[in-house]
Amino acid sequence: MTNEVLIFDTTLRDGEQALPASLSVGQKIRIARQLALLKVDVIEAGFPISSPGDFISVETIAREIQGPIICGLARAVEKDILACAKAVKPAKRPRIHTFLGTSTIHREKKLRRSQDECLTMIAQSVKLARSKCPDVQFSAEDAGRTERDFLCRVVEIAIKNGARTVNIPDTVGYTTPEIFASIIDDIMNRVPNVDKAVIAVHCHNDLGLATSNSITAVKHGARQVECTINGIGERAGNAALEEVVMIMKVRRDYLAVTCGVDTTEIMRTSKLVRDVCAMPVQANKAVVGSNAFAHSSGIHQDGVLKFKSTYEIMTPQSIGLKDNKMNLTSRSGSHMVRSRLESLGYREKDIDIETFHPKFKTLADKKGTVYDDDLVALMESDTIEEIADTYKLEYLNVTGGMGVIPTATVRIVSEGKAREEAASGDGVVDATTKAIDRVVGFKIEVKDYHLDAISEGREALGRVKIVAVSPEGTFTGIGTSTDIVEASAKAYMDVVNKICRMRKYAPKLRGKRAKPSL
Ligand SMILES: [Zn+2]
């Protein structure tokens, strides 16, 4: 058996479906490009049949991203497989990933099919997929709760009909390392044609065991691990790529396996996914949390200063964190800003320093010190949206305080015309959104409001994330500023503009998303 473990990244499929609103094609491409730099083996780019937007994303990634295998998801039914085959076709190395629920509960309650009927569906769908694409993966959804004998037959039939990879997902995060090890052992020992395919695992983190279960499976012969950046995904998420990969690297002595991931791209990828998906990473998160390499105990600090490995099992450099802490201020020239952006992973063609530097100066004048996180936030707020905004907030003035009725005045420009409105509300943010509603003429229902400080210091950049609902669907708006009312207004305007875009491009981009639970 080979000792190489393939890393299958499903940030853009399992991770994305857990976000309150879909990512745009441009956002998905940006993440996919970084995943290629991280050198993952497979990118699961989406679920093509689920919506026209998802189809376009998978097809665009298949056409534009070089390096990894590009995979799309399809239920074990003809229309899904045909749509998936079409979407992944432009890739140099396309893969169709088809799946069927195999546990009793899935068979009886969801599919209403007998074991034999399921086996027939698997054989037919894998065969159809193979006729469209040489690389086919089959997943036995809810394998963790599937009867052992039946699971072995499922794996055998999938391989017999042409699946090169068979995935054993713990869809509901129910298994434990020892139980999962015995499932993998049974498959390895009892499936006669198991040597003809790679056995993969896909673990969910409902009980906090996703990484542990994945690594145990590797120890028992699994050679593909499915994971997501920062562990994002359905419910409590998936196994975190950075954890799985760093365990294989740091504990090579124990696991004796390798993988092709360039670990020095981990931090950059983590930050990009955090910012594009607006999903914060907890400070004590293994490997990529902001405290992951901070030593606070005096004894530890002393030890690390004398000899790093006393308390450090891996170096910050190994995941791409630089020691270099030279701070940028308003005196930093464009050359220095450009070089810092390059060290953060932006390519030359991504950086338009002429327009970026004045924005940087404005921020530096407000903040004093500009940290790497500020730069990334500033870059992302610059490049995230690919279609022009309909409305632009030009002026905002609020009054609030104790014993004062909170009021806001806004001036918004649209198609060259400026309009001013004022409103009062329960607070200054509420007054601001009401004033914006008056200008744009439609009302949005805010479901969730979240404020994060995304950099250090008293004048830290605040990021406001709003989840809002309108008849067009659910939208996420992001706004960053050193002022939280301004950040809130920007996030609200982001939602307004996304709704306008949806109205403009609907019905092309509109479509119901049928979400798989793999
Ligand atoms: Zn999943």
Short mmCIF file of C-alpha atoms and ligand atoms in Angstrom, two decimals:
data_model
loop_
_atom_site.label_atom_id
_atom_site.label_comp_id
_atom_site.label_asym_id
_atom_site.label_seq_id
_atom_site.Cartn_x
_atom_site.Cartn_y
_atom_site.Cartn_z
CA MET A 1 0.00 0.00 0.00
CA THR A 2 1.23 3.48 -0.84
CA ASN A 3 2.09 5.75 2.08
CA GLU A 4 0.81 8.85 0.30
CA VAL A 5 -2.43 10.28 1.68
CA LEU A 6 -4.51 12.36 -0.74
CA ILE A 7 -6.03 15.57 0.61
CA PHE A 8 -9.55 16.18 -0.72
CA ASP A 9 -10.70 19.70 0.11
CA THR A 10 -14.45 20.27 0.33
CA THR A 11 -14.41 23.88 1.63
CA LEU A 12 -16.26 25.00 -1.49
CA ARG A 13 -18.94 22.29 -1.21
CA ASP A 14 -19.50 21.09 2.38
CA GLY A 15 -18.02 24.30 3.83
CA GLU A 16 -19.93 26.60 1.53
CA GLN A 17 -23.31 24.95 2.03
CA ALA A 18 -23.09 25.74 5.75
CA LEU A 19 -22.74 29.49 5.10
CA PRO A 20 -25.92 31.57 5.44
CA ALA A 21 -25.62 32.70 1.82
CA SER A 22 -23.82 31.27 -1.21
CA LEU A 23 -20.42 32.56 -2.29
CA SER A 24 -20.23 34.31 -5.64
CA VAL A 25 -18.37 32.72 -8.54
CA GLY A 26 -15.55 35.24 -8.05
CA GLN A 27 -15.21 34.41 -4.36
CA LYS A 28 -15.11 30.69 -5.10
CA ILE A 29 -12.43 31.15 -7.76
CA ARG A 30 -10.30 33.14 -5.34
CA ILE A 31 -10.45 30.34 -2.75
CA ALA A 32 -9.88 27.64 -5.39
CA ARG A 33 -6.79 29.48 -6.64
CA GLN A 34 -5.37 29.50 -3.12
CA LEU A 35 -6.23 25.80 -2.63
CA ALA A 36 -4.19 25.07 -5.76
CA LEU A 37 -1.24 26.98 -4.23
CA LEU A 38 -1.73 24.94 -1.04
CA LYS A 39 -1.37 21.90 -3.35
CA VAL A 40 -4.40 19.94 -2.23
CA ASP A 41 -4.95 16.84 -4.39
CA VAL A 42 -8.67 17.30 -5.04
CA ILE A 43 -10.93 20.37 -4.92
CA GLU A 44 -14.61 19.58 -4.51
CA ALA A 45 -15.90 22.71 -6.20
CA GLY A 46 -19.65 22.35 -5.61
CA PHE A 47 -22.88 20.49 -6.30
CA PRO A 48 -23.72 21.42 -9.92
CA ILE A 49 -27.39 20.35 -10.00
CA SER A 50 -28.24 22.32 -6.83
CA SER A 51 -28.44 25.74 -8.49
CA PRO A 52 -27.43 27.51 -11.72
CA GLY A 53 -24.91 29.54 -9.67
CA ASP A 54 -23.28 26.38 -8.33
CA PHE A 55 -23.08 24.91 -11.82
CA ILE A 56 -21.34 28.03 -13.16
CA SER A 57 -18.90 28.00 -10.21
CA VAL A 58 -17.88 24.37 -10.76
CA GLU A 59 -17.54 24.85 -14.50
CA THR A 60 -15.46 28.03 -14.10
CA ILE A 61 -13.15 26.42 -11.52
CA ALA A 62 -12.78 23.36 -13.79
CA ARG A 63 -11.74 25.66 -16.64
CA GLU A 64 -9.48 28.03 -14.76
CA ILE A 65 -7.75 26.17 -11.91
CA GLN A 66 -4.66 24.15 -12.79
CA GLY A 67 -3.11 21.42 -10.67
CA PRO A 68 -5.64 19.64 -8.44
CA ILE A 69 -8.34 17.24 -9.61
CA ILE A 70 -11.62 19.20 -9.89
CA CYS A 71 -14.58 17.32 -8.49
CA GLY A 72 -18.33 17.92 -8.43
CA LEU A 73 -21.00 16.24 -6.30
CA ALA A 74 -24.02 14.35 -7.67
CA ARG A 75 -26.73 12.23 -6.06
CA ALA A 76 -26.99 8.70 -7.48
CA VAL A 77 -29.52 9.80 -10.09
CA GLU A 78 -29.12 10.39 -13.80
CA LYS A 79 -29.87 14.13 -13.97
CA ASP A 80 -27.37 14.92 -11.20
CA ILE A 81 -24.61 12.84 -12.78
CA LEU A 82 -25.15 14.34 -16.24
CA ALA A 83 -25.10 17.91 -14.88
CA CYS A 84 -21.98 17.14 -12.86
CA ALA A 85 -20.22 15.54 -15.84
CA LYS A 86 -20.92 18.65 -17.90
CA ALA A 87 -19.69 21.03 -15.17
CA VAL A 88 -16.36 19.26 -14.47
CA LYS A 89 -15.65 18.50 -18.14
CA PRO A 90 -13.34 21.48 -18.84
CA ALA A 91 -10.91 20.30 -16.12
CA LYS A 92 -7.66 18.58 -17.07
CA ARG A 93 -8.43 15.99 -14.39
CA PRO A 94 -12.19 15.93 -13.71
CA ARG A 95 -13.89 13.75 -11.09
CA ILE A 96 -17.55 12.88 -10.53
CA HIS A 97 -18.46 12.23 -6.90
CA THR A 98 -21.75 10.39 -6.56
CA PHE A 99 -23.37 9.25 -3.32
CA LEU A 100 -26.25 7.31 -1.80
CA GLY A 101 -27.48 6.92 1.78
CA THR A 102 -26.74 3.37 2.94
CA SER A 103 -27.69 3.28 6.64
CA THR A 104 -30.99 1.69 7.69
CA ILE A 105 -32.40 5.06 8.68
CA HIS A 106 -31.48 6.61 5.31
CA ARG A 107 -32.70 3.61 3.32
CA GLU A 108 -36.01 3.27 5.13
CA LYS A 109 -36.92 6.84 6.03
CA LYS A 110 -35.39 8.86 3.19
CA LEU A 111 -34.99 6.63 0.15
CA ARG A 112 -37.61 3.94 0.93
CA ARG A 113 -35.51 1.31 -0.82
CA SER A 114 -34.38 -2.17 0.11
CA GLN A 115 -30.70 -3.13 0.36
CA ASP A 116 -30.82 -4.80 -3.06
CA GLU A 117 -32.49 -1.79 -4.66
CA CYS A 118 -29.75 0.41 -3.21
CA LEU A 119 -27.04 -1.86 -4.63
CA THR A 120 -28.66 -1.63 -8.07
CA MET A 121 -28.80 2.17 -7.84
CA ILE A 122 -25.12 2.28 -6.87
CA ALA A 123 -24.08 -0.02 -9.72
CA GLN A 124 -26.09 1.97 -12.28
CA SER A 125 -25.00 5.41 -11.14
CA VAL A 126 -21.30 4.54 -10.86
CA LYS A 127 -21.45 2.92 -14.31
CA LEU A 128 -23.16 5.98 -15.80
CA ALA A 129 -20.60 8.29 -14.18
CA ARG A 130 -17.73 6.14 -15.50
CA SER A 131 -19.14 6.38 -19.01
CA LYS A 132 -18.84 10.18 -18.71
CA CYS A 133 -15.60 10.55 -16.74
CA PRO A 134 -12.64 8.23 -16.05
CA ASP A 135 -12.33 9.28 -12.40
CA VAL A 136 -15.37 8.41 -10.26
CA GLN A 137 -15.77 8.51 -6.50
CA PHE A 138 -18.64 6.89 -4.64
CA SER A 139 -19.71 7.78 -1.08
CA ALA A 140 -21.82 5.58 1.17
CA GLU A 141 -23.63 8.38 2.97
CA ASP A 142 -24.00 7.76 6.71
CA ALA A 143 -21.54 4.84 6.48
CA GLY A 144 -20.82 5.29 10.19
CA ARG A 145 -24.35 3.98 10.93
CA THR A 146 -24.57 1.40 8.11
CA GLU A 147 -24.70 -2.35 8.91
CA ARG A 148 -21.19 -3.72 8.48
CA ASP A 149 -21.99 -6.59 6.08
CA PHE A 150 -24.06 -4.35 3.87
CA LEU A 151 -21.38 -1.62 3.86
CA CYS A 152 -18.80 -4.17 2.64
CA ARG A 153 -21.15 -5.18 -0.20
CA VAL A 154 -21.71 -1.51 -1.09
CA VAL A 155 -17.97 -0.88 -1.34
CA GLU A 156 -17.47 -4.02 -3.43
CA ILE A 157 -20.26 -3.14 -5.88
CA ALA A 158 -19.04 0.46 -6.25
CA ILE A 159 -15.50 -0.71 -7.05
CA LYS A 160 -16.75 -3.47 -9.37
CA ASN A 161 -18.65 -0.88 -11.43
CA GLY A 162 -15.69 1.44 -11.78
CA ALA A 163 -15.33 3.67 -8.70
CA ARG A 164 -11.65 4.48 -8.19
CA THR A 165 -12.28 6.01 -4.78
CA VAL A 166 -14.82 4.85 -2.23
CA ASN A 167 -15.56 7.22 0.59
CA ILE A 168 -16.72 6.17 4.06
CA PRO A 169 -18.34 9.30 5.51
CA ASP A 170 -19.31 9.70 9.13
CA THR A 171 -22.04 12.04 7.94
CA VAL A 172 -23.51 12.75 11.37
CA GLY A 173 -20.29 12.81 13.43
CA TYR A 174 -21.44 9.80 15.46
CA THR A 175 -18.49 7.43 15.35
CA THR A 176 -15.50 7.24 17.70
CA PRO A 177 -11.87 6.47 16.76
CA GLU A 178 -11.92 2.81 17.83
CA ILE A 179 -15.26 2.06 16.19
CA PHE A 180 -14.19 3.86 13.02
CA ALA A 181 -10.91 1.88 12.99
CA SER A 182 -12.89 -1.36 13.08
CA ILE A 183 -15.09 -0.19 10.17
CA ILE A 184 -12.00 0.58 8.06
CA ASP A 185 -10.39 -2.74 9.13
CA ASP A 186 -13.49 -4.66 8.04
CA ILE A 187 -13.51 -2.94 4.64
CA MET A 188 -9.78 -3.59 4.17
CA ASN A 189 -10.07 -7.26 5.19
CA ARG A 190 -13.45 -8.30 3.85
CA VAL A 191 -13.94 -6.48 0.54
CA PRO A 192 -12.30 -8.75 -2.06
CA ASN A 193 -11.52 -6.01 -4.64
CA VAL A 194 -10.51 -3.30 -2.12
CA ASP A 195 -7.00 -3.08 -3.62
CA LYS A 196 -8.53 -1.65 -6.82
CA ALA A 197 -9.61 1.61 -5.14
CA VAL A 198 -8.56 4.26 -2.68
CA ILE A 199 -10.57 4.22 0.56
CA ALA A 200 -11.46 7.74 1.67
CA VAL A 201 -12.97 9.17 4.85
CA HIS A 202 -15.15 12.23 5.46
CA CYS A 203 -15.71 12.96 9.14
CA HIS A 204 -17.97 15.51 10.81
CA ASN A 205 -17.18 17.18 14.09
CA ASP A 206 -20.48 16.99 16.00
CA LEU A 207 -18.72 15.38 18.98
CA GLY A 208 -15.35 17.04 18.37
CA LEU A 209 -13.83 13.84 16.94
CA ALA A 210 -13.58 14.65 13.21
CA THR A 211 -9.79 15.01 13.08
CA SER A 212 -9.21 12.13 15.47
CA ASN A 213 -11.47 9.79 13.48
CA SER A 214 -9.82 10.81 10.20
CA ILE A 215 -6.28 10.22 11.47
CA THR A 216 -7.26 6.87 13.01
CA ALA A 217 -8.68 5.83 9.63
CA VAL A 218 -5.39 6.75 7.96
CA LYS A 219 -3.55 4.59 10.48
CA HIS A 220 -5.85 1.73 9.41
CA GLY A 221 -5.38 2.16 5.66
CA ALA A 222 -7.53 5.06 4.42
CA ARG A 223 -5.56 6.98 1.79
CA GLN A 224 -7.77 9.99 1.13
CA VAL A 225 -8.97 12.40 3.80
CA GLU A 226 -11.77 14.84 3.10
CA CYS A 227 -11.53 18.08 5.00
CA THR A 228 -12.15 21.82 4.93
CA ILE A 229 -10.08 24.90 5.75
CA ASN A 230 -10.67 26.02 9.37
CA GLY A 231 -12.97 22.97 9.70
CA ILE A 232 -16.00 24.85 8.35
CA GLY A 233 -18.93 22.73 7.17
CA GLU A 234 -22.38 21.41 8.03
CA ARG A 235 -23.31 21.93 11.73
CA ALA A 236 -20.12 21.59 13.83
CA GLY A 237 -18.10 21.33 10.64
CA ASN A 238 -15.72 18.87 8.99
CA ALA A 239 -12.25 17.63 9.87
CA ALA A 240 -9.98 20.68 9.61
CA LEU A 241 -7.44 20.38 6.79
CA GLU A 242 -4.74 22.23 8.73
CA GLU A 243 -5.06 19.81 11.67
CA VAL A 244 -5.06 16.63 9.56
CA VAL A 245 -2.07 17.80 7.52
CA MET A 246 0.00 19.03 10.48
CA ILE A 247 -0.60 15.79 12.42
CA MET A 248 0.76 13.87 9.44
CA LYS A 249 3.77 16.18 9.32
CA VAL A 250 4.53 16.53 13.04
CA ARG A 251 3.83 12.85 13.84
CA ARG A 252 5.37 11.27 10.76
CA ASP A 253 7.30 9.08 13.22
CA TYR A 254 4.01 7.49 14.29
CA LEU A 255 1.86 7.59 11.15
CA ALA A 256 4.54 6.94 8.50
CA VAL A 257 2.54 8.68 5.76
CA THR A 258 3.13 11.73 3.60
CA CYS A 259 0.94 14.22 1.80
CA GLY A 260 1.63 16.74 -0.92
CA VAL A 261 0.26 19.85 0.81
CA ASP A 262 2.57 22.87 1.01
CA THR A 263 2.10 23.63 4.72
CA THR A 264 3.63 27.11 4.39
CA GLU A 265 0.42 28.15 2.55
CA ILE A 266 -1.84 27.06 5.46
CA MET A 267 -2.07 30.39 7.30
CA ARG A 268 -2.71 32.36 4.13
CA THR A 269 -5.47 29.95 3.09
CA SER A 270 -7.01 30.03 6.56
CA LYS A 271 -7.18 33.83 6.58
CA LEU A 272 -8.57 33.99 3.07
CA VAL A 273 -11.37 31.53 3.87
CA ARG A 274 -12.08 33.36 7.14
CA ASP A 275 -12.40 36.70 5.35
CA VAL A 276 -14.20 35.61 2.18
CA CYS A 277 -16.70 33.43 4.09
CA ALA A 278 -16.91 35.86 7.05
CA MET A 279 -16.52 32.89 9.41
CA PRO A 280 -14.29 33.88 12.35
CA VAL A 281 -11.67 31.44 13.66
CA GLN A 282 -11.59 30.92 17.43
CA ALA A 283 -8.38 32.22 19.08
CA ASN A 284 -7.46 28.84 20.56
CA LYS A 285 -8.15 26.89 17.34
CA ALA A 286 -5.44 24.27 16.74
CA VAL A 287 -2.78 25.33 14.20
CA VAL A 288 -4.43 28.50 12.84
CA GLY A 289 -5.93 30.26 15.89
CA SER A 290 -4.35 33.61 16.78
CA ASN A 291 -3.14 32.07 20.07
CA ALA A 292 -1.86 28.83 18.53
CA PHE A 293 1.76 30.01 18.75
CA ALA A 294 1.48 32.49 21.63
CA HIS A 295 3.24 31.44 24.81
CA SER A 296 1.81 33.27 27.79
CA SER A 297 3.29 31.51 30.81
CA GLY A 298 6.56 33.08 31.91
CA ILE A 299 8.21 29.66 32.27
CA HIS A 300 7.16 28.74 28.74
CA GLN A 301 8.37 32.07 27.28
CA ASP A 302 11.72 31.60 28.98
CA GLY A 303 11.99 28.04 27.68
CA VAL A 304 11.10 28.98 24.10
CA LEU A 305 13.60 31.85 24.11
CA LYS A 306 16.37 29.47 25.21
CA PHE A 307 15.44 26.62 22.91
CA LYS A 308 12.29 26.65 20.74
CA SER A 309 11.45 22.95 20.91
CA THR A 310 11.09 23.00 24.70
CA TYR A 311 7.43 24.01 24.26
CA GLU A 312 7.00 24.17 20.49
CA ILE A 313 6.16 20.99 18.53
CA MET A 314 5.94 22.86 15.22
CA THR A 315 7.23 26.24 14.11
CA PRO A 316 5.10 29.22 13.08
CA GLN A 317 7.14 29.29 9.86
CA SER A 318 6.02 25.77 8.95
CA ILE A 319 2.44 27.03 8.44
CA GLY A 320 3.56 30.25 6.77
CA LEU A 321 3.45 32.59 9.75
CA LYS A 322 6.33 35.01 9.44
CA ASP A 323 8.32 36.19 12.46
CA ASN A 324 8.89 39.48 10.71
CA LYS A 325 6.78 41.97 12.66
CA MET A 326 7.84 45.22 11.06
CA ASN A 327 4.85 47.49 11.43
CA LEU A 328 3.40 49.56 8.63
CA THR A 329 2.37 53.16 9.31
CA SER A 330 1.25 56.11 7.21
CA ARG A 331 4.93 56.76 6.52
CA SER A 332 5.32 53.40 4.77
CA GLY A 333 5.85 53.88 1.05
CA SER A 334 4.07 52.03 -1.72
CA HIS A 335 7.11 49.79 -2.25
CA MET A 336 6.97 48.54 1.33
CA VAL A 337 3.19 48.05 1.21
CA ARG A 338 3.53 46.10 -2.02
CA SER A 339 6.25 43.89 -0.59
CA ARG A 340 4.15 43.15 2.51
CA LEU A 341 1.16 42.26 0.30
CA GLU A 342 3.40 39.91 -1.69
CA SER A 343 4.60 38.27 1.51
CA LEU A 344 0.94 37.75 2.42
CA GLY A 345 0.48 35.76 -0.77
CA TYR A 346 -0.93 38.29 -3.21
CA ARG A 347 0.52 37.90 -6.70
CA GLU A 348 1.84 40.86 -8.63
CA LYS A 349 -1.20 40.98 -10.89
CA ASP A 350 -3.59 41.03 -7.88
CA ILE A 351 -2.07 44.25 -6.56
CA ASP A 352 -3.12 47.56 -8.03
CA ILE A 353 -0.78 49.63 -5.84
CA GLU A 354 -1.79 52.93 -7.46
CA THR A 355 -5.35 52.67 -6.11
CA PHE A 356 -4.47 50.60 -3.04
CA HIS A 357 -1.83 52.87 -1.52
CA PRO A 358 -4.11 55.91 -0.98
CA LYS A 359 -6.65 53.64 0.76
CA PHE A 360 -3.85 52.24 2.88
CA LYS A 361 -2.75 55.80 3.82
CA THR A 362 -6.30 56.74 4.85
CA LEU A 363 -6.45 53.70 7.11
CA ALA A 364 -2.95 54.30 8.48
CA ASP A 365 -3.82 57.93 9.32
CA LYS A 366 -6.83 56.70 11.31
CA LYS A 367 -5.16 53.72 12.96
CA GLY A 368 -1.49 54.55 13.36
CA THR A 369 -0.24 50.98 12.90
CA VAL A 370 -1.58 48.83 10.07
CA TYR A 371 -1.39 45.09 10.75
CA ASP A 372 -1.38 42.23 8.25
CA ASP A 373 -5.03 41.51 9.01
CA ASP A 374 -5.92 45.10 8.14
CA LEU A 375 -4.14 44.72 4.81
CA VAL A 376 -5.95 41.50 3.98
CA ALA A 377 -9.31 43.05 4.95
CA LEU A 378 -8.55 46.11 2.85
CA MET A 379 -7.50 43.98 -0.12
CA GLU A 380 -10.54 41.73 0.15
CA SER A 381 -13.01 44.60 0.45
CA ASP A 382 -11.41 45.81 -2.76
CA THR A 383 -11.57 42.65 -4.83
CA ILE A 384 -14.45 40.55 -3.50
CA GLU A 385 -17.22 41.88 -5.72
CA GLU A 386 -16.89 41.62 -9.42
CA ILE A 387 -20.03 43.46 -10.49
CA ALA A 388 -20.43 47.18 -9.86
CA ASP A 389 -22.62 48.40 -7.00
CA THR A 390 -25.94 50.09 -7.79
CA TYR A 391 -25.89 52.33 -4.70
CA LYS A 392 -22.95 54.05 -3.08
CA LEU A 393 -23.03 55.53 0.41
CA GLU A 394 -21.40 58.93 0.17
CA TYR A 395 -22.18 60.57 3.48
CA LEU A 396 -23.31 59.41 6.90
CA ASN A 397 -24.00 61.48 10.01
CA VAL A 398 -25.46 60.10 13.23
CA THR A 399 -26.49 61.58 16.57
CA GLY A 400 -26.94 59.48 19.64
CA GLY A 401 -26.22 59.31 23.32
CA MET A 402 -28.10 59.35 26.63
CA GLY A 403 -31.40 61.24 26.52
CA VAL A 404 -31.10 61.86 22.77
CA ILE A 405 -33.32 60.27 20.09
CA PRO A 406 -30.89 58.42 17.81
CA THR A 407 -31.03 59.83 14.29
CA ALA A 408 -29.11 59.29 11.08
CA THR A 409 -28.72 61.20 7.84
CA VAL A 410 -27.39 59.47 4.73
CA ARG A 411 -26.54 60.59 1.22
CA ILE A 412 -26.55 57.82 -1.36
CA VAL A 413 -25.53 58.09 -5.00
CA SER A 414 -27.10 55.97 -7.71
CA GLU A 415 -26.57 56.40 -11.45
CA GLY A 416 -25.01 59.80 -10.90
CA LYS A 417 -27.88 61.13 -8.77
CA ALA A 418 -27.51 61.81 -5.03
CA ARG A 419 -30.40 61.49 -2.57
CA GLU A 420 -30.47 62.39 1.09
CA GLU A 421 -32.74 60.96 3.79
CA ALA A 422 -32.91 61.08 7.58
CA ALA A 423 -34.53 58.74 10.06
CA SER A 424 -34.67 58.02 13.77
CA GLY A 425 -34.52 54.57 15.34
CA ASP A 426 -33.89 52.43 18.41
CA GLY A 427 -30.18 53.12 18.11
CA VAL A 428 -27.86 54.81 15.66
CA VAL A 429 -27.39 51.63 13.60
CA ASP A 430 -31.17 51.12 13.42
CA ALA A 431 -31.64 54.79 12.42
CA THR A 432 -28.98 54.39 9.72
CA THR A 433 -30.58 51.31 8.15
CA LYS A 434 -33.99 53.03 8.20
CA ALA A 435 -32.55 56.06 6.42
CA ILE A 436 -30.98 53.76 3.81
CA ASP A 437 -34.34 51.96 3.36
CA ARG A 438 -35.96 55.33 2.59
CA VAL A 439 -33.48 56.07 -0.19
CA VAL A 440 -33.45 52.67 -1.87
CA GLY A 441 -37.19 52.11 -1.45
CA PHE A 442 -37.20 48.54 -0.22
CA LYS A 443 -37.17 46.98 3.19
CA ILE A 444 -34.82 44.27 4.30
CA GLU A 445 -35.32 42.02 7.30
CA VAL A 446 -32.09 41.67 9.28
CA LYS A 447 -31.89 38.16 10.78
CA ASP A 448 -28.44 38.31 12.32
CA TYR A 449 -25.94 41.01 13.19
CA HIS A 450 -22.39 40.20 14.18
CA LEU A 451 -19.48 42.48 15.06
CA ASP A 452 -15.85 41.34 15.21
CA ALA A 453 -12.60 43.16 15.81
CA ILE A 454 -10.36 41.81 13.06
CA SER A 455 -7.08 43.45 13.96
CA GLU A 456 -5.28 44.57 17.08
CA GLY A 457 -5.15 47.87 18.94
CA ARG A 458 -7.61 50.53 20.13
CA GLU A 459 -8.33 51.70 16.60
CA ALA A 460 -8.83 48.13 15.34
CA LEU A 461 -10.82 47.53 12.19
CA GLY A 462 -14.29 46.27 13.05
CA ARG A 463 -16.06 43.92 10.70
CA VAL A 464 -19.83 43.80 10.70
CA LYS A 465 -21.60 40.85 9.17
CA ILE A 466 -25.32 41.06 8.52
CA VAL A 467 -27.52 38.19 7.44
CA ALA A 468 -30.66 39.56 5.83
CA VAL A 469 -33.73 38.18 4.14
CA SER A 470 -35.67 39.66 1.24
CA PRO A 471 -38.07 38.09 -1.28
CA GLU A 472 -34.99 37.43 -3.46
CA GLY A 473 -33.36 35.17 -0.89
CA THR A 474 -30.91 35.29 2.00
CA PHE A 475 -27.89 37.57 1.75
CA THR A 476 -24.76 38.19 3.75
CA GLY A 477 -23.37 41.71 3.87
CA ILE A 478 -19.92 42.59 5.12
CA GLY A 479 -18.59 46.02 6.06
CA THR A 480 -15.27 46.98 7.59
CA SER A 481 -14.29 50.27 9.18
CA THR A 482 -12.60 51.62 12.29
CA ASP A 483 -16.05 53.03 13.15
CA ILE A 484 -18.72 50.46 13.94
CA VAL A 485 -21.67 52.54 12.72
CA GLU A 486 -19.88 53.07 9.40
CA ALA A 487 -19.03 49.34 9.23
CA SER A 488 -22.71 48.53 9.88
CA ALA A 489 -23.86 50.97 7.17
CA LYS A 490 -21.39 49.42 4.71
CA ALA A 491 -22.57 45.90 5.54
CA TYR A 492 -26.18 46.99 5.05
CA MET A 493 -25.29 48.66 1.74
CA ASP A 494 -23.54 45.43 0.74
CA VAL A 495 -26.83 43.58 1.23
CA VAL A 496 -28.75 46.26 -0.69
CA ASN A 497 -26.36 45.98 -3.63
CA LYS A 498 -26.44 42.18 -3.60
CA ILE A 499 -30.24 42.28 -3.76
CA CYS A 500 -30.04 44.71 -6.69
CA ARG A 501 -27.62 42.37 -8.46
CA MET A 502 -29.91 39.42 -7.83
CA ARG A 503 -32.87 41.36 -9.30
CA LYS A 504 -30.78 42.30 -12.32
CA TYR A 505 -29.39 38.85 -13.00
CA ALA A 506 -32.42 36.80 -11.95
CA PRO A 507 -33.66 34.37 -13.08
CA LYS A 508 -30.21 33.43 -14.45
CA LEU A 509 -28.55 33.15 -11.07
CA ARG A 510 -31.60 32.44 -8.97
CA GLY A 511 -32.42 28.86 -8.17
CA LYS A 512 -33.41 26.73 -5.27
CA ARG A 513 -30.50 25.02 -3.57
CA ALA A 514 -31.16 21.38 -2.75
CA LYS A 515 -28.58 20.69 -0.11
CA PRO A 516 -27.08 17.22 0.29
CA SER A 517 -26.27 16.12 3.82
CA LEU A 518 -23.12 14.15 3.03
ZN ZN B 1 -20.12 16.38 4.97
#
